[in-house]
Amino acid sequence: PATVPDENTKAKNLTTLVYERGFILSINTLISYPLGWGFDGMDEATKELVNSKKIYQGNVQMVRTPILLILNLNDGLANLFKVVTEFGIFSFILLYFFFKYIFNIKTINPFHLFVIVLFISLSIRGAGYFNAGFIFCVFEFFYLNKYYQSKQSPSKYDVSQ
């Protein structure tokens, strides 16, 4: 049966609970499975976390409404949580290249701002790896910026300015 929250406890909406679960799942993955769960392993990781009852520790997702524990089990909600859960410590490679991209910008221009804001927004509330925005950002971090900064590139495409 569901418990009734007291007046000192604020009820949380489903989105907040899924964010909390994603954060807990990411931390649990880094501790217990540092290499991650593998590609598309978010569902299995979530089921194990919910079944292990670790999600109840620290008053996170208290069983006020038990149905909330089975809703959105397949929702990673944020690409950041999904990447960390599925690839573990290897996800820090992507973050390294993101910060390297930021710190290598000599003069920020609208294109840089677009890429940075796009990547951050997709990390907070993304639609998975296989969408045009996320692929574009990763491609930009790993390849395009390096190509455009080479001496072979025409100056009109130099994004380092």
PDB file of C-alpha atoms in Angstrom, residues 40-158:
ATOM      1  CA  ASP A  40      21.741  -0.361 -24.910  1.00  0.00           C
ATOM      2  CA  GLY A  41      22.233  -1.668 -21.361  1.00  0.00           C
ATOM      3  CA  MET A  42      20.257   1.121 -19.683  1.00  0.00           C
ATOM      4  CA  ASP A  43      17.092  -0.982 -19.426  1.00  0.00           C
ATOM      5  CA  GLU A  44      18.860  -3.874 -17.728  1.00  0.00           C
ATOM      6  CA  ALA A  45      20.692  -1.525 -15.359  1.00  0.00           C
ATOM      7  CA  THR A  46      17.442   0.207 -14.395  1.00  0.00           C
ATOM      8  CA  LYS A  47      15.638  -3.065 -13.733  1.00  0.00           C
ATOM      9  CA  GLU A  48      18.487  -4.300 -11.538  1.00  0.00           C
ATOM     10  CA  LEU A  49      18.583  -1.034  -9.594  1.00  0.00           C
ATOM     11  CA  VAL A  50      14.829  -1.013  -8.963  1.00  0.00           C
ATOM     12  CA  ASN A  51      14.844  -4.706  -7.998  1.00  0.00           C
ATOM     13  CA  SER A  52      17.837  -4.272  -5.661  1.00  0.00           C
ATOM     14  CA  LYS A  53      15.931  -1.709  -3.542  1.00  0.00           C
ATOM     15  CA  LYS A  54      18.984   0.599  -3.571  1.00  0.00           C
ATOM     16  CA  ILE A  55      16.757   3.234  -5.102  1.00  0.00           C
ATOM     17  CA  TYR A  56      14.891   3.579  -1.807  1.00  0.00           C
ATOM     18  CA  GLN A  57      17.941   4.620   0.220  1.00  0.00           C
ATOM     19  CA  GLY A  58      18.185   8.256   1.237  1.00  0.00           C
ATOM     20  CA  ASN A  59      14.447   8.869   0.784  1.00  0.00           C
ATOM     21  CA  VAL A  60      14.814   8.876  -2.991  1.00  0.00           C
ATOM     22  CA  GLN A  61      11.665   7.608  -4.667  1.00  0.00           C
ATOM     23  CA  MET A  62       9.869   6.801  -1.432  1.00  0.00           C
ATOM     24  CA  VAL A  63       6.973   4.506  -2.150  1.00  0.00           C
ATOM     25  CA  ARG A  64       4.271   7.157  -1.961  1.00  0.00           C
ATOM     26  CA  THR A  65       2.762   5.965  -5.208  1.00  0.00           C
ATOM     27  CA  PRO A  66       4.050   2.475  -6.061  1.00  0.00           C
ATOM     28  CA  ILE A  67       3.025   2.810  -9.712  1.00  0.00           C
ATOM     29  CA  LEU A  68       5.813   5.387 -10.157  1.00  0.00           C
ATOM     30  CA  LEU A  69       8.398   2.642  -9.676  1.00  0.00           C
ATOM     31  CA  ILE A  70       7.283   0.821 -12.816  1.00  0.00           C
ATOM     32  CA  LEU A  71       6.608   3.845 -15.038  1.00  0.00           C
ATOM     33  CA  ASN A  72       9.308   5.124 -17.387  1.00  0.00           C
ATOM     34  CA  LEU A  73      11.637   2.202 -16.729  1.00  0.00           C
ATOM     35  CA  ASN A  74      12.903   2.456 -20.303  1.00  0.00           C
ATOM     36  CA  ASP A  75      13.429   6.213 -20.157  1.00  0.00           C
ATOM     37  CA  GLY A  76      17.060   7.291 -19.832  1.00  0.00           C
ATOM     38  CA  LEU A  77      15.788  10.893 -19.909  1.00  0.00           C
ATOM     39  CA  ALA A  78      19.229  12.456 -20.319  1.00  0.00           C
ATOM     40  CA  ASN A  79      22.029  11.463 -22.658  1.00  0.00           C
ATOM     41  CA  LEU A  80      24.566  12.182 -19.911  1.00  0.00           C
ATOM     42  CA  PHE A  81      23.053   9.545 -17.608  1.00  0.00           C
ATOM     43  CA  LYS A  82      22.633   7.139 -20.514  1.00  0.00           C
ATOM     44  CA  VAL A  83      26.261   7.506 -21.678  1.00  0.00           C
ATOM     45  CA  VAL A  84      27.643   7.077 -18.144  1.00  0.00           C
ATOM     46  CA  THR A  85      25.431   4.057 -17.439  1.00  0.00           C
ATOM     47  CA  GLU A  86      26.156   2.282 -20.707  1.00  0.00           C
ATOM     48  CA  PHE A  87      29.851   3.121 -21.137  1.00  0.00           C
ATOM     49  CA  GLY A  88      31.015   3.764 -17.563  1.00  0.00           C
ATOM     50  CA  ILE A  89      34.428   5.394 -17.252  1.00  0.00           C
ATOM     51  CA  PHE A  90      34.751   5.506 -21.041  1.00  0.00           C
ATOM     52  CA  SER A  91      32.057   8.198 -21.050  1.00  0.00           C
ATOM     53  CA  PHE A  92      34.629  10.595 -19.622  1.00  0.00           C
ATOM     54  CA  ILE A  93      36.415  10.482 -22.985  1.00  0.00           C
ATOM     55  CA  LEU A  94      33.448  12.297 -24.529  1.00  0.00           C
ATOM     56  CA  LEU A  95      33.431  14.837 -21.698  1.00  0.00           C
ATOM     57  CA  TYR A  96      37.176  15.330 -22.125  1.00  0.00           C
ATOM     58  CA  PHE A  97      36.738  16.166 -25.805  1.00  0.00           C
ATOM     59  CA  PHE A  98      33.820  18.473 -24.998  1.00  0.00           C
ATOM     60  CA  PHE A  99      35.911  20.466 -22.520  1.00  0.00           C
ATOM     61  CA  LYS A 100      38.915  20.381 -24.849  1.00  0.00           C
ATOM     62  CA  TYR A 101      36.677  21.821 -27.564  1.00  0.00           C
ATOM     63  CA  ILE A 102      35.582  24.616 -25.243  1.00  0.00           C
ATOM     64  CA  PHE A 103      39.079  25.469 -24.007  1.00  0.00           C
ATOM     65  CA  ASN A 104      40.575  25.455 -27.523  1.00  0.00           C
ATOM     66  CA  ILE A 105      38.200  28.153 -28.738  1.00  0.00           C
ATOM     67  CA  LYS A 106      40.219  31.299 -29.269  1.00  0.00           C
ATOM     68  CA  THR A 107      37.287  33.592 -29.978  1.00  0.00           C
ATOM     69  CA  ILE A 108      33.747  32.419 -29.437  1.00  0.00           C
ATOM     70  CA  ASN A 109      31.420  32.834 -32.382  1.00  0.00           C
ATOM     71  CA  PRO A 110      27.765  31.891 -32.979  1.00  0.00           C
ATOM     72  CA  PHE A 111      28.749  28.483 -34.364  1.00  0.00           C
ATOM     73  CA  HIS A 112      30.688  27.563 -31.211  1.00  0.00           C
ATOM     74  CA  LEU A 113      27.872  28.788 -29.037  1.00  0.00           C
ATOM     75  CA  PHE A 114      25.409  26.699 -31.049  1.00  0.00           C
ATOM     76  CA  VAL A 115      27.494  23.514 -30.645  1.00  0.00           C
ATOM     77  CA  ILE A 116      28.061  24.061 -26.907  1.00  0.00           C
ATOM     78  CA  VAL A 117      24.405  24.833 -26.139  1.00  0.00           C
ATOM     79  CA  LEU A 118      23.224  21.955 -28.322  1.00  0.00           C
ATOM     80  CA  PHE A 119      25.498  19.446 -26.574  1.00  0.00           C
ATOM     81  CA  ILE A 120      24.560  20.664 -23.083  1.00  0.00           C
ATOM     82  CA  SER A 121      20.840  20.611 -23.844  1.00  0.00           C
ATOM     83  CA  LEU A 122      21.079  17.109 -25.327  1.00  0.00           C
ATOM     84  CA  SER A 123      23.058  15.973 -22.282  1.00  0.00           C
ATOM     85  CA  ILE A 124      20.384  17.270 -19.917  1.00  0.00           C
ATOM     86  CA  ARG A 125      17.375  16.106 -21.889  1.00  0.00           C
ATOM     87  CA  GLY A 126      18.431  14.131 -24.921  1.00  0.00           C
ATOM     88  CA  ALA A 127      16.747  11.808 -27.340  1.00  0.00           C
ATOM     89  CA  GLY A 128      19.457   9.158 -27.487  1.00  0.00           C
ATOM     90  CA  TYR A 129      22.708   8.867 -29.379  1.00  0.00           C
ATOM     91  CA  PHE A 130      21.210   8.458 -32.801  1.00  0.00           C
ATOM     92  CA  ASN A 131      19.767  11.879 -33.414  1.00  0.00           C
ATOM     93  CA  ALA A 132      21.273  14.454 -35.731  1.00  0.00           C
ATOM     94  CA  GLY A 133      22.195  16.932 -33.004  1.00  0.00           C
ATOM     95  CA  PHE A 134      24.117  14.505 -30.814  1.00  0.00           C
ATOM     96  CA  ILE A 135      25.928  12.931 -33.780  1.00  0.00           C
ATOM     97  CA  PHE A 136      26.790  16.393 -35.098  1.00  0.00           C
ATOM     98  CA  CYS A 137      28.253  17.474 -31.748  1.00  0.00           C
ATOM     99  CA  VAL A 138      30.345  14.328 -31.347  1.00  0.00           C
ATOM    100  CA  PHE A 139      31.543  14.628 -34.948  1.00  0.00           C
ATOM    101  CA  GLU A 140      32.441  18.268 -34.323  1.00  0.00           C
ATOM    102  CA  PHE A 141      34.419  17.427 -31.167  1.00  0.00           C
ATOM    103  CA  PHE A 142      36.385  14.576 -32.718  1.00  0.00           C
ATOM    104  CA  TYR A 143      36.850  15.534 -36.341  1.00  0.00           C
ATOM    105  CA  LEU A 144      35.562  18.777 -37.774  1.00  0.00           C
ATOM    106  CA  ASN A 145      37.262  21.167 -35.394  1.00  0.00           C
ATOM    107  CA  LYS A 146      40.597  19.399 -35.909  1.00  0.00           C
ATOM    108  CA  TYR A 147      40.136  19.402 -39.691  1.00  0.00           C
ATOM    109  CA  TYR A 148      39.205  23.058 -39.843  1.00  0.00           C
ATOM    110  CA  GLN A 149      42.155  24.076 -37.707  1.00  0.00           C
ATOM    111  CA  SER A 150      44.607  22.302 -40.027  1.00  0.00           C
ATOM    112  CA  LYS A 151      46.666  24.318 -42.496  1.00  0.00           C
ATOM    113  CA  GLN A 152      44.929  22.606 -45.402  1.00  0.00           C
ATOM    114  CA  SER A 153      41.566  24.083 -44.583  1.00  0.00           C
ATOM    115  CA  PRO A 154      40.325  27.228 -46.306  1.00  0.00           C
ATOM    116  CA  SER A 155      40.267  30.170 -43.926  1.00  0.00           C
ATOM    117  CA  LYS A 156      36.580  30.861 -44.532  1.00  0.00           C
ATOM    118  CA  TYR A 157      35.769  27.587 -42.732  1.00  0.00           C
ATOM    119  CA  ASP A 158      38.170  28.083 -39.832  1.00  0.00           C
TER     120      ASP A 158
END
